mmCIF file of N, CA and C in Angstrom:
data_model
loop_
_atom_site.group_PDB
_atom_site.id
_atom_site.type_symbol
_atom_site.label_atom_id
_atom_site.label_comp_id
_atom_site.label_asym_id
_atom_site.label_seq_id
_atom_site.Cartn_x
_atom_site.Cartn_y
_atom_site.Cartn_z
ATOM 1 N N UNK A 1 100.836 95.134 100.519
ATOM 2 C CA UNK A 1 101.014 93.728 100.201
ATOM 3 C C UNK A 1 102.446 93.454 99.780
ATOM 4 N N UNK A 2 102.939 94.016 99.088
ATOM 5 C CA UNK A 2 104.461 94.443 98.620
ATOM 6 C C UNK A 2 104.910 94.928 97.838
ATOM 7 N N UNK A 3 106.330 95.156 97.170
ATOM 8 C CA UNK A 3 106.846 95.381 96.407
ATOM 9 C C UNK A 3 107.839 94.892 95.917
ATOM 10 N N UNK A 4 107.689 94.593 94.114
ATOM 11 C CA UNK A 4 108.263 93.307 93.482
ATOM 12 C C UNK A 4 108.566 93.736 92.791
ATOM 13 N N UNK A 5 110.129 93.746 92.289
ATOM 14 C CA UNK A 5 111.010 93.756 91.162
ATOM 15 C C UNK A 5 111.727 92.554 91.089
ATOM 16 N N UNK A 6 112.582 92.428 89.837
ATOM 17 C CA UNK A 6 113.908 91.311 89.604
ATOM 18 C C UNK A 6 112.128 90.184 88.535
ATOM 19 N N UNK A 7 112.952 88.798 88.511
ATOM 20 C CA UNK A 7 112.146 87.930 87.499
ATOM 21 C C UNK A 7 112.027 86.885 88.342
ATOM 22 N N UNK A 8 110.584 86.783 88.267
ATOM 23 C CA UNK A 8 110.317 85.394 89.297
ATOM 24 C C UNK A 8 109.207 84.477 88.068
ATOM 25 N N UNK A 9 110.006 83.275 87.997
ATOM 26 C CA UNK A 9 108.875 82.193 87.076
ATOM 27 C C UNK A 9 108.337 80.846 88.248
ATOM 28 N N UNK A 10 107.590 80.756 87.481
ATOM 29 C CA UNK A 10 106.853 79.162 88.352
ATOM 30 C C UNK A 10 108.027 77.861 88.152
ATOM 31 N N UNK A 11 109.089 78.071 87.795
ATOM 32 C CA UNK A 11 109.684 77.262 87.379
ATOM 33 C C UNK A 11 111.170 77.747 88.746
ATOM 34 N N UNK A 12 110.970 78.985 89.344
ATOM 35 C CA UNK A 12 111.704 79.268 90.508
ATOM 36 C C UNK A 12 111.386 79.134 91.513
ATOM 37 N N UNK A 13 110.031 78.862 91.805
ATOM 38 C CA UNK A 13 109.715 78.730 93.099
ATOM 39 C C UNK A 13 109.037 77.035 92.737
ATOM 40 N N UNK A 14 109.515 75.718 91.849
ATOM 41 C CA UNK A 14 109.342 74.855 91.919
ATOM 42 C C UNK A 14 108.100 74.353 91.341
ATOM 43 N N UNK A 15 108.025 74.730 90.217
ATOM 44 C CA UNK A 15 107.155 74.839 89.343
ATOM 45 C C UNK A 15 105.447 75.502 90.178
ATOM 46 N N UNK A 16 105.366 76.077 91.047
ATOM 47 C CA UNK A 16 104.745 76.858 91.785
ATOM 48 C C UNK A 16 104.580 78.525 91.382
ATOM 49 N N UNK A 17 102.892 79.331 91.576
ATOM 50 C CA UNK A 17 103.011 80.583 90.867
ATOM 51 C C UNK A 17 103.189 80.876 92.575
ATOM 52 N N UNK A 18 103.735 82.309 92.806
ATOM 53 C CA UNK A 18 103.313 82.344 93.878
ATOM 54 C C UNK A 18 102.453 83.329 93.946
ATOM 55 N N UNK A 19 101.587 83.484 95.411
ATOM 56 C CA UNK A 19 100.184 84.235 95.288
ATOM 57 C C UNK A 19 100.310 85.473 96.763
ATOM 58 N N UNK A 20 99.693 86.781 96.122
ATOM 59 C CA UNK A 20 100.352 87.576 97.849
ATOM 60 C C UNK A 20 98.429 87.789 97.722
ATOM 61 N N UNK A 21 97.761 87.517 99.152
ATOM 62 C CA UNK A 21 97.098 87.743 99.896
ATOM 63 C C UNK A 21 96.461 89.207 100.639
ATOM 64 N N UNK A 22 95.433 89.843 100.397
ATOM 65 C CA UNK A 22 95.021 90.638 100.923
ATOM 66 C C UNK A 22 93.935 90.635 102.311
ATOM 67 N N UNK A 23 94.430 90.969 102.987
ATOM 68 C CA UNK A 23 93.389 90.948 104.089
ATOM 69 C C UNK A 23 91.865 91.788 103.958
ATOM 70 N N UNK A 24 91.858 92.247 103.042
ATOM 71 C CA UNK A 24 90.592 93.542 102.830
ATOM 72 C C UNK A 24 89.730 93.177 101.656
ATOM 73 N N UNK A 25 89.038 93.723 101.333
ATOM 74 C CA UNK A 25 87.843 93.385 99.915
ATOM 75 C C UNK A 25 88.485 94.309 98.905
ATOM 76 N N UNK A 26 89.949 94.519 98.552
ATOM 77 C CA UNK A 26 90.217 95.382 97.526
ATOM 78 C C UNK A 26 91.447 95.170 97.508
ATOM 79 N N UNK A 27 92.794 95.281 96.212
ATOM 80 C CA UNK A 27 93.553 95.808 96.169
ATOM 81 C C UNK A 27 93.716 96.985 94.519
ATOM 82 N N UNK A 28 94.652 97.727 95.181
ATOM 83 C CA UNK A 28 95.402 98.575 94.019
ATOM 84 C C UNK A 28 96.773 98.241 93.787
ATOM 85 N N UNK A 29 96.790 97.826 92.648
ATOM 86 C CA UNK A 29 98.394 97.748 92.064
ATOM 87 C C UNK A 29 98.941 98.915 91.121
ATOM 88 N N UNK A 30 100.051 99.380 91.544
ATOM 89 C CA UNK A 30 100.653 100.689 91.076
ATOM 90 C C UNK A 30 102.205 99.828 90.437
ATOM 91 N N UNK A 31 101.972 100.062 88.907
ATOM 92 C CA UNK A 31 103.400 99.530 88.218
ATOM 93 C C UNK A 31 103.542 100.876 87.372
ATOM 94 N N UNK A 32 105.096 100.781 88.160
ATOM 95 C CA UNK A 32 105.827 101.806 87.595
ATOM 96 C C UNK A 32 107.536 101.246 86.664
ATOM 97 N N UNK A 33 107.177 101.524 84.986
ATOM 98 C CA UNK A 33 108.335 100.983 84.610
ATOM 99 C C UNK A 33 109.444 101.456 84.540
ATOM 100 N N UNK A 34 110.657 100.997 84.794
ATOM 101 C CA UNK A 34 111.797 101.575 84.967
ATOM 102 C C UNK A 34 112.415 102.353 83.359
ATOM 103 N N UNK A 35 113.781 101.971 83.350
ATOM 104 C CA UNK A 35 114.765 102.532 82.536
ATOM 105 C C UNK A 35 114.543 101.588 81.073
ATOM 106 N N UNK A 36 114.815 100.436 81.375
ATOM 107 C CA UNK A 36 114.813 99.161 80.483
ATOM 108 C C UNK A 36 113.703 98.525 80.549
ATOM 109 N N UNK A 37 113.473 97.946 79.199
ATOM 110 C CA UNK A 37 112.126 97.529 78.706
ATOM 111 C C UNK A 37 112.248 95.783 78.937
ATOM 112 N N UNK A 38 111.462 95.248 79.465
ATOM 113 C CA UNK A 38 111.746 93.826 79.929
ATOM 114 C C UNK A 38 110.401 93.219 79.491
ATOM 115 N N UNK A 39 109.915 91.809 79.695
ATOM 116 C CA UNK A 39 108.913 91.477 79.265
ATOM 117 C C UNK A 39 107.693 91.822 80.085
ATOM 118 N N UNK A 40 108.042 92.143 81.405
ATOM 119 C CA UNK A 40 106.792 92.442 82.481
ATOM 120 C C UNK A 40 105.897 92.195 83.357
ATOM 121 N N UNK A 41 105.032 91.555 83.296
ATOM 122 C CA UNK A 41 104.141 90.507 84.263
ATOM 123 C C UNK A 41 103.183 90.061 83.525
ATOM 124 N N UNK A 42 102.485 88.883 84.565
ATOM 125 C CA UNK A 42 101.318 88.569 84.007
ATOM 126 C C UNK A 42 100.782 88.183 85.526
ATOM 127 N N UNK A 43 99.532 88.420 86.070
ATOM 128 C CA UNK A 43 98.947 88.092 86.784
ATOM 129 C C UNK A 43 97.085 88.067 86.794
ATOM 130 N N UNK A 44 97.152 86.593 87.404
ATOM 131 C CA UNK A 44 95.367 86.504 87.524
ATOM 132 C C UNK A 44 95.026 86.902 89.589
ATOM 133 N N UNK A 45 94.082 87.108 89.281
ATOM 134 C CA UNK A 45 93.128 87.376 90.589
ATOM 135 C C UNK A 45 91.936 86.870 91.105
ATOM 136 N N UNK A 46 91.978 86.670 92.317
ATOM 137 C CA UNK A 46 90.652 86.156 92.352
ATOM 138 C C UNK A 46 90.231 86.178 93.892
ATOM 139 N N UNK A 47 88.818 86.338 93.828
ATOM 140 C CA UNK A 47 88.220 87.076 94.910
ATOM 141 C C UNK A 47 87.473 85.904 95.969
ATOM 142 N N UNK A 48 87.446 85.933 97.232
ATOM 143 C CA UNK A 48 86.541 84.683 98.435
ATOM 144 C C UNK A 48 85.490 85.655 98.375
ATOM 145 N N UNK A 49 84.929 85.126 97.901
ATOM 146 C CA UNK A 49 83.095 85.669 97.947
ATOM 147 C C UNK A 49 82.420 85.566 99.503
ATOM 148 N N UNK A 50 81.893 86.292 100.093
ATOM 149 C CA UNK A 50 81.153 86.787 101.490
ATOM 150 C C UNK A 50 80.404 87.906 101.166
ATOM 151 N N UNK A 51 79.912 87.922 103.196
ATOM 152 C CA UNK A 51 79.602 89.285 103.358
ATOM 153 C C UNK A 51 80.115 90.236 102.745
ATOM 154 N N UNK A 52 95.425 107.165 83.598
ATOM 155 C CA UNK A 52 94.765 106.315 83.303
ATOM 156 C C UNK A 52 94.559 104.945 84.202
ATOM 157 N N UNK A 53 93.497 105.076 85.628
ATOM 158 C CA UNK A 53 93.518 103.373 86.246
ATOM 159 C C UNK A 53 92.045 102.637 85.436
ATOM 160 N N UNK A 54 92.630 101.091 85.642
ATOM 161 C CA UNK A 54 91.655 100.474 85.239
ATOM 162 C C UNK A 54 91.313 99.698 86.078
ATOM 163 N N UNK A 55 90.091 99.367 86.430
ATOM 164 C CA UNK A 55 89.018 99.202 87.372
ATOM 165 C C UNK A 55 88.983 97.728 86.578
ATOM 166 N N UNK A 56 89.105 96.400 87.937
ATOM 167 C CA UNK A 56 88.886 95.237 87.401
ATOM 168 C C UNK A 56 87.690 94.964 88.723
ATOM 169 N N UNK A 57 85.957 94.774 88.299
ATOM 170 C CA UNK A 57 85.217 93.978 89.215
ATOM 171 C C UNK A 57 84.939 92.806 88.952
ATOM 172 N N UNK A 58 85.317 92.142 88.542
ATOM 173 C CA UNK A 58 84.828 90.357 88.147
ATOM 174 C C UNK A 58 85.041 89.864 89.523
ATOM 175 N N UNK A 59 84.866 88.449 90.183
ATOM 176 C CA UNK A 59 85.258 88.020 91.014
ATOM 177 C C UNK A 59 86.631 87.577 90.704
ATOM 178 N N UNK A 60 87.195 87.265 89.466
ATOM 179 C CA UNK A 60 88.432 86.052 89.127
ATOM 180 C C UNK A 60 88.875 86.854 87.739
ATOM 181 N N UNK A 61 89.730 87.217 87.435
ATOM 182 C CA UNK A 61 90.382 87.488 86.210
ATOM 183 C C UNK A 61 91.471 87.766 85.992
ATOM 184 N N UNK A 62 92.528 88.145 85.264
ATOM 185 C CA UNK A 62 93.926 88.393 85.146
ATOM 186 C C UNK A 62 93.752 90.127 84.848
ATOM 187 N N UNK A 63 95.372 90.377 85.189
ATOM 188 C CA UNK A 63 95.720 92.155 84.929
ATOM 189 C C UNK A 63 97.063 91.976 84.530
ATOM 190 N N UNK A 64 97.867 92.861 83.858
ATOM 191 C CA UNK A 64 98.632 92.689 83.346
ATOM 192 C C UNK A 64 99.629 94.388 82.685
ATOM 193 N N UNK A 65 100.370 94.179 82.439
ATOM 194 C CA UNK A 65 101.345 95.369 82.124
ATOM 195 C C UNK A 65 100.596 96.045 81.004
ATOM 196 N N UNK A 66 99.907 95.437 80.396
ATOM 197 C CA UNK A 66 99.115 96.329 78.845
ATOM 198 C C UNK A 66 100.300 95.910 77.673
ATOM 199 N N UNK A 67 101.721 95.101 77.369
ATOM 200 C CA UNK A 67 102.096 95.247 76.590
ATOM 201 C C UNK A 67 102.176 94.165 75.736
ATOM 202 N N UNK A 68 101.126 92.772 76.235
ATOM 203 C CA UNK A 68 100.370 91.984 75.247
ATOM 204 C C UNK A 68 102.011 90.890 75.332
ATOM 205 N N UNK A 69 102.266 90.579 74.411
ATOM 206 C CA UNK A 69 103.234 90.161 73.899
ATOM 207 C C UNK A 69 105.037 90.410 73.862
ATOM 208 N N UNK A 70 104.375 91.812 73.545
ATOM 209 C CA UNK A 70 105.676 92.577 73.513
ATOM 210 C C UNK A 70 106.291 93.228 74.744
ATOM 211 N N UNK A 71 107.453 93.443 74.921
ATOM 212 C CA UNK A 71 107.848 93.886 76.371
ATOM 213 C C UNK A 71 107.270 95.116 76.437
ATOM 214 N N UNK A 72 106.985 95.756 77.999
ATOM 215 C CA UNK A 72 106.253 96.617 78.294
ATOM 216 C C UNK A 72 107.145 98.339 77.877
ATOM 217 N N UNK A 73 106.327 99.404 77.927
ATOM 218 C CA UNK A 73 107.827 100.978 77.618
ATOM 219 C C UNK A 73 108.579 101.417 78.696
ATOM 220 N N UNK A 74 109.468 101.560 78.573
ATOM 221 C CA UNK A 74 109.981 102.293 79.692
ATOM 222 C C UNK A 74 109.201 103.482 79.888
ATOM 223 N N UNK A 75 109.530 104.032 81.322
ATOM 224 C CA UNK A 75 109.093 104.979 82.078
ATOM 225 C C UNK A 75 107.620 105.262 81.588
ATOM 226 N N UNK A 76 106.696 104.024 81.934
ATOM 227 C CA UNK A 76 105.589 104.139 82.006
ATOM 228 C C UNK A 76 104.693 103.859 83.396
ATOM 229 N N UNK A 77 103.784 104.583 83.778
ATOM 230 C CA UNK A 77 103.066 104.420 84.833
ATOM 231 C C UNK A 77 101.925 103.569 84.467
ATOM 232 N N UNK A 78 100.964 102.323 85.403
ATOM 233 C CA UNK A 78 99.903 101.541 84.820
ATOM 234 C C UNK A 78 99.197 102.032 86.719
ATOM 235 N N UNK A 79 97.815 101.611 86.846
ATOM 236 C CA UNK A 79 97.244 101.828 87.934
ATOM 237 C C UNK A 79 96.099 100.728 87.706
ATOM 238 N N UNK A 80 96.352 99.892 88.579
ATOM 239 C CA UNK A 80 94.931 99.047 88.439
ATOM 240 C C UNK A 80 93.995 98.830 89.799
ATOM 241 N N UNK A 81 92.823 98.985 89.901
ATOM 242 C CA UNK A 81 92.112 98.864 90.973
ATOM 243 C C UNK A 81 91.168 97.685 90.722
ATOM 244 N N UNK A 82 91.409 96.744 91.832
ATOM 245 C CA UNK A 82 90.989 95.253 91.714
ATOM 246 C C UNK A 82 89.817 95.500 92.635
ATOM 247 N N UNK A 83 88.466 95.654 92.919
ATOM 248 C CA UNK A 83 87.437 96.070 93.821
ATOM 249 C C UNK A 83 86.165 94.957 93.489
ATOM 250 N N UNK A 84 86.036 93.355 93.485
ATOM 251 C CA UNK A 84 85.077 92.877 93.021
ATOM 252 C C UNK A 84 83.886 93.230 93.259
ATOM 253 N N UNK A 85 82.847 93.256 92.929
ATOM 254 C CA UNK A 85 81.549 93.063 92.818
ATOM 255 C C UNK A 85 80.411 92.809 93.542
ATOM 256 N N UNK A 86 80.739 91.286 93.732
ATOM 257 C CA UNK A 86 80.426 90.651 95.025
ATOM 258 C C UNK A 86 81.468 91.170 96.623
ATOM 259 N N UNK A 87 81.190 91.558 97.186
ATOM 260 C CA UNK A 87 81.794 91.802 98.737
ATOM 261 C C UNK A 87 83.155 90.269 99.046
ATOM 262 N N UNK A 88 84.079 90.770 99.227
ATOM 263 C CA UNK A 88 85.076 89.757 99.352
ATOM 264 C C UNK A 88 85.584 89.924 100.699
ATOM 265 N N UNK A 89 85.946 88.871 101.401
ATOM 266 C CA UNK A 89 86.493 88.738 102.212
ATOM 267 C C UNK A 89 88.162 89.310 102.414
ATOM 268 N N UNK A 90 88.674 88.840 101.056
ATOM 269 C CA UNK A 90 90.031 89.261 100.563
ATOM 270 C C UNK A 90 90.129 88.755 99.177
ATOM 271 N N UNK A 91 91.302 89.391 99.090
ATOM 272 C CA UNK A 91 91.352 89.021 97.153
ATOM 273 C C UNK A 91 92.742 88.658 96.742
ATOM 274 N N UNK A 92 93.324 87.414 96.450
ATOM 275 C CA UNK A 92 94.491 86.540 95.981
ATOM 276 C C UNK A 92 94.755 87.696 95.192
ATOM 277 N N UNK A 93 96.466 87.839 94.953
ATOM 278 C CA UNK A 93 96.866 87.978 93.210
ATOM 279 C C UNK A 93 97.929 87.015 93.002
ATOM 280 N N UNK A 94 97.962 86.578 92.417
ATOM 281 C CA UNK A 94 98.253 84.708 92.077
ATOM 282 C C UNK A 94 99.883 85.532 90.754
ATOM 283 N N UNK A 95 100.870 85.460 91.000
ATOM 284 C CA UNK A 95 101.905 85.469 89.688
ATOM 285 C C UNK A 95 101.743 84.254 89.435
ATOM 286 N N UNK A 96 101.765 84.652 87.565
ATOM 287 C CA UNK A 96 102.060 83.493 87.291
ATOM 288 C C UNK A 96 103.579 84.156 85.997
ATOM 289 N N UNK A 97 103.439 85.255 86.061
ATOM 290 C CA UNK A 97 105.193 85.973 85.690
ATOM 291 C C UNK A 97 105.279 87.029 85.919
ATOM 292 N N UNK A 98 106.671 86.883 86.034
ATOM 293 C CA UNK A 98 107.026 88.551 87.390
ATOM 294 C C UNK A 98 108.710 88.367 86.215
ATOM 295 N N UNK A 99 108.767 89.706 85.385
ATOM 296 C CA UNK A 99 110.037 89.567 84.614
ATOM 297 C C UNK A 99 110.166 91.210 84.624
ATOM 298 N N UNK A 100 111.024 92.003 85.481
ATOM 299 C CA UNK A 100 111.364 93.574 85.923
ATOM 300 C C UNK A 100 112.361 94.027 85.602
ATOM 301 N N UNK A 101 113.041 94.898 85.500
ATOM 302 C CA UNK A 101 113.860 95.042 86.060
ATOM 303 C C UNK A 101 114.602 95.781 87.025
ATOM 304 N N UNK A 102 115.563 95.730 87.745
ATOM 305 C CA UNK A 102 115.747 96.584 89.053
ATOM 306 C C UNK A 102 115.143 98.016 89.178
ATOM 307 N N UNK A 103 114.990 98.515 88.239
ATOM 308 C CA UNK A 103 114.014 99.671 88.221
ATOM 309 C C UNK A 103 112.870 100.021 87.964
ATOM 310 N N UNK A 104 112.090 98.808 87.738
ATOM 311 C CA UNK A 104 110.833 98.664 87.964
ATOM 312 C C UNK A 104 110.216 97.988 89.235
ATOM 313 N N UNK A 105 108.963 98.808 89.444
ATOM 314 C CA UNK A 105 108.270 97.974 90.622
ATOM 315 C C UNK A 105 107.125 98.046 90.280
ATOM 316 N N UNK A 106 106.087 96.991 91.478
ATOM 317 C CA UNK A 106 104.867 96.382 90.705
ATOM 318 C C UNK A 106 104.632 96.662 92.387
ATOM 319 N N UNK A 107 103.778 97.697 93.072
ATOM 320 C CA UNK A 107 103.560 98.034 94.755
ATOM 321 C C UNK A 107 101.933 97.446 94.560
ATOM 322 N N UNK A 108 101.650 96.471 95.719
ATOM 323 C CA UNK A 108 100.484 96.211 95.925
ATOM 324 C C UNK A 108 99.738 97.009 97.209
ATOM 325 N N UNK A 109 98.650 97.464 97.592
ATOM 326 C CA UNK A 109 98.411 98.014 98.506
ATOM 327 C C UNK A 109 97.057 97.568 98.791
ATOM 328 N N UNK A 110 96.440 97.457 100.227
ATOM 329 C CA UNK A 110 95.480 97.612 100.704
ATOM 330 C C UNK A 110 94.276 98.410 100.579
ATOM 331 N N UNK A 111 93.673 97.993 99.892
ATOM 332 C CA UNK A 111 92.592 99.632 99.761
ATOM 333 C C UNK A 111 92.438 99.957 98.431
ATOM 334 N N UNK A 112 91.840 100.931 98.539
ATOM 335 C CA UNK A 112 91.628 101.346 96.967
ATOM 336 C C UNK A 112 92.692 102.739 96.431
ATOM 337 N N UNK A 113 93.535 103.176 97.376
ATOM 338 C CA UNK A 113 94.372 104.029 97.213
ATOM 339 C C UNK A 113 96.181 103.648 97.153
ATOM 340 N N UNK A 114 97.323 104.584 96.570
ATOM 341 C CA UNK A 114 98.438 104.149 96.905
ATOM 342 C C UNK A 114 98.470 105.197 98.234
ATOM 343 N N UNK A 115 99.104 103.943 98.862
ATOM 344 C CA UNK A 115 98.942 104.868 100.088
ATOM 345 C C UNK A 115 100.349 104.133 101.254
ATOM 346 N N UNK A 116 101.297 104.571 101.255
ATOM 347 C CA UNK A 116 102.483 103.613 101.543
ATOM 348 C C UNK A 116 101.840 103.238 102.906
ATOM 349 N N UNK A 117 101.158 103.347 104.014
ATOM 350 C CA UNK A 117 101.061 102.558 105.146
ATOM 351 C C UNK A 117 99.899 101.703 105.084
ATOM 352 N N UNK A 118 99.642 101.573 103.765
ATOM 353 C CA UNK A 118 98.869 100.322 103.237
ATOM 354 C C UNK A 118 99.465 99.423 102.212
ATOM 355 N N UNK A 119 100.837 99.817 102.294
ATOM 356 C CA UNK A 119 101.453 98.730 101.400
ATOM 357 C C UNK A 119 102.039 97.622 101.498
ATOM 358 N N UNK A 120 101.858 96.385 101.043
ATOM 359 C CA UNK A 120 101.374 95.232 101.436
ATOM 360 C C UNK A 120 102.924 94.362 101.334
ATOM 361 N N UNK A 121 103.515 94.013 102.875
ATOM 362 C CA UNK A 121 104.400 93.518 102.813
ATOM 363 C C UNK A 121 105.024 92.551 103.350
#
């Protein structure tokens, strides 16, 4: 799906969050923090209902860096597997803050694995 560093607000893309799209009933997000400690992300999700990682099944909920408030640690690894419940057609992840820095990345992938020829771009 991709890979996102640098700081993106709703207030850069015109008061707009922007949202990356999965074609499959799953994604895994692999954030890996860099050198410098920055504030981090915040993102919600949410699933078209049809036919240490942490496991999110709700249809709709947010995921996030784990550092609440405070900026996230350097050289920390997070793993989240987004797999709803109900069978999805595909599953939004909607930013609503993207704050990195050049040495951090936030890789979305296809599937339930990191797996670079499922990475979403």
């Amino acid at each position: 799906l991709g890979v996102f560093t640098g700081v993106k607000t709703p207030d850069d893309l015109g008061n707009e969050n922007f949202t990356v799209k999965s074609s499959g009933p799953a994604i895994f997000a692999e954030y890996k923090a860099g050198q410098q400690a920055r504030p981090g992300f915040l993102a919600t999700y949410t699933s078209a209902t049809c036919a240490h990682t942490l496991s999110y099944t709700e249809n709709q909920g947010s995921v996030e860096d784990g550092s609440g408030p405070l900026v996230y640690s350097p050289r920390s690894d997070c793993y989240f597997f987004i797999n709803p419940d109900t069978p999805a057609m595909g599953v939004a992840f909607v930013f609503e803050t993207l704050d990195l820095d050049s040495t951090t990345t936030l890789s979305l992938y296809e599937g339930s694995l990191v797996d670079e020829d499922k990475l979403i771009r």
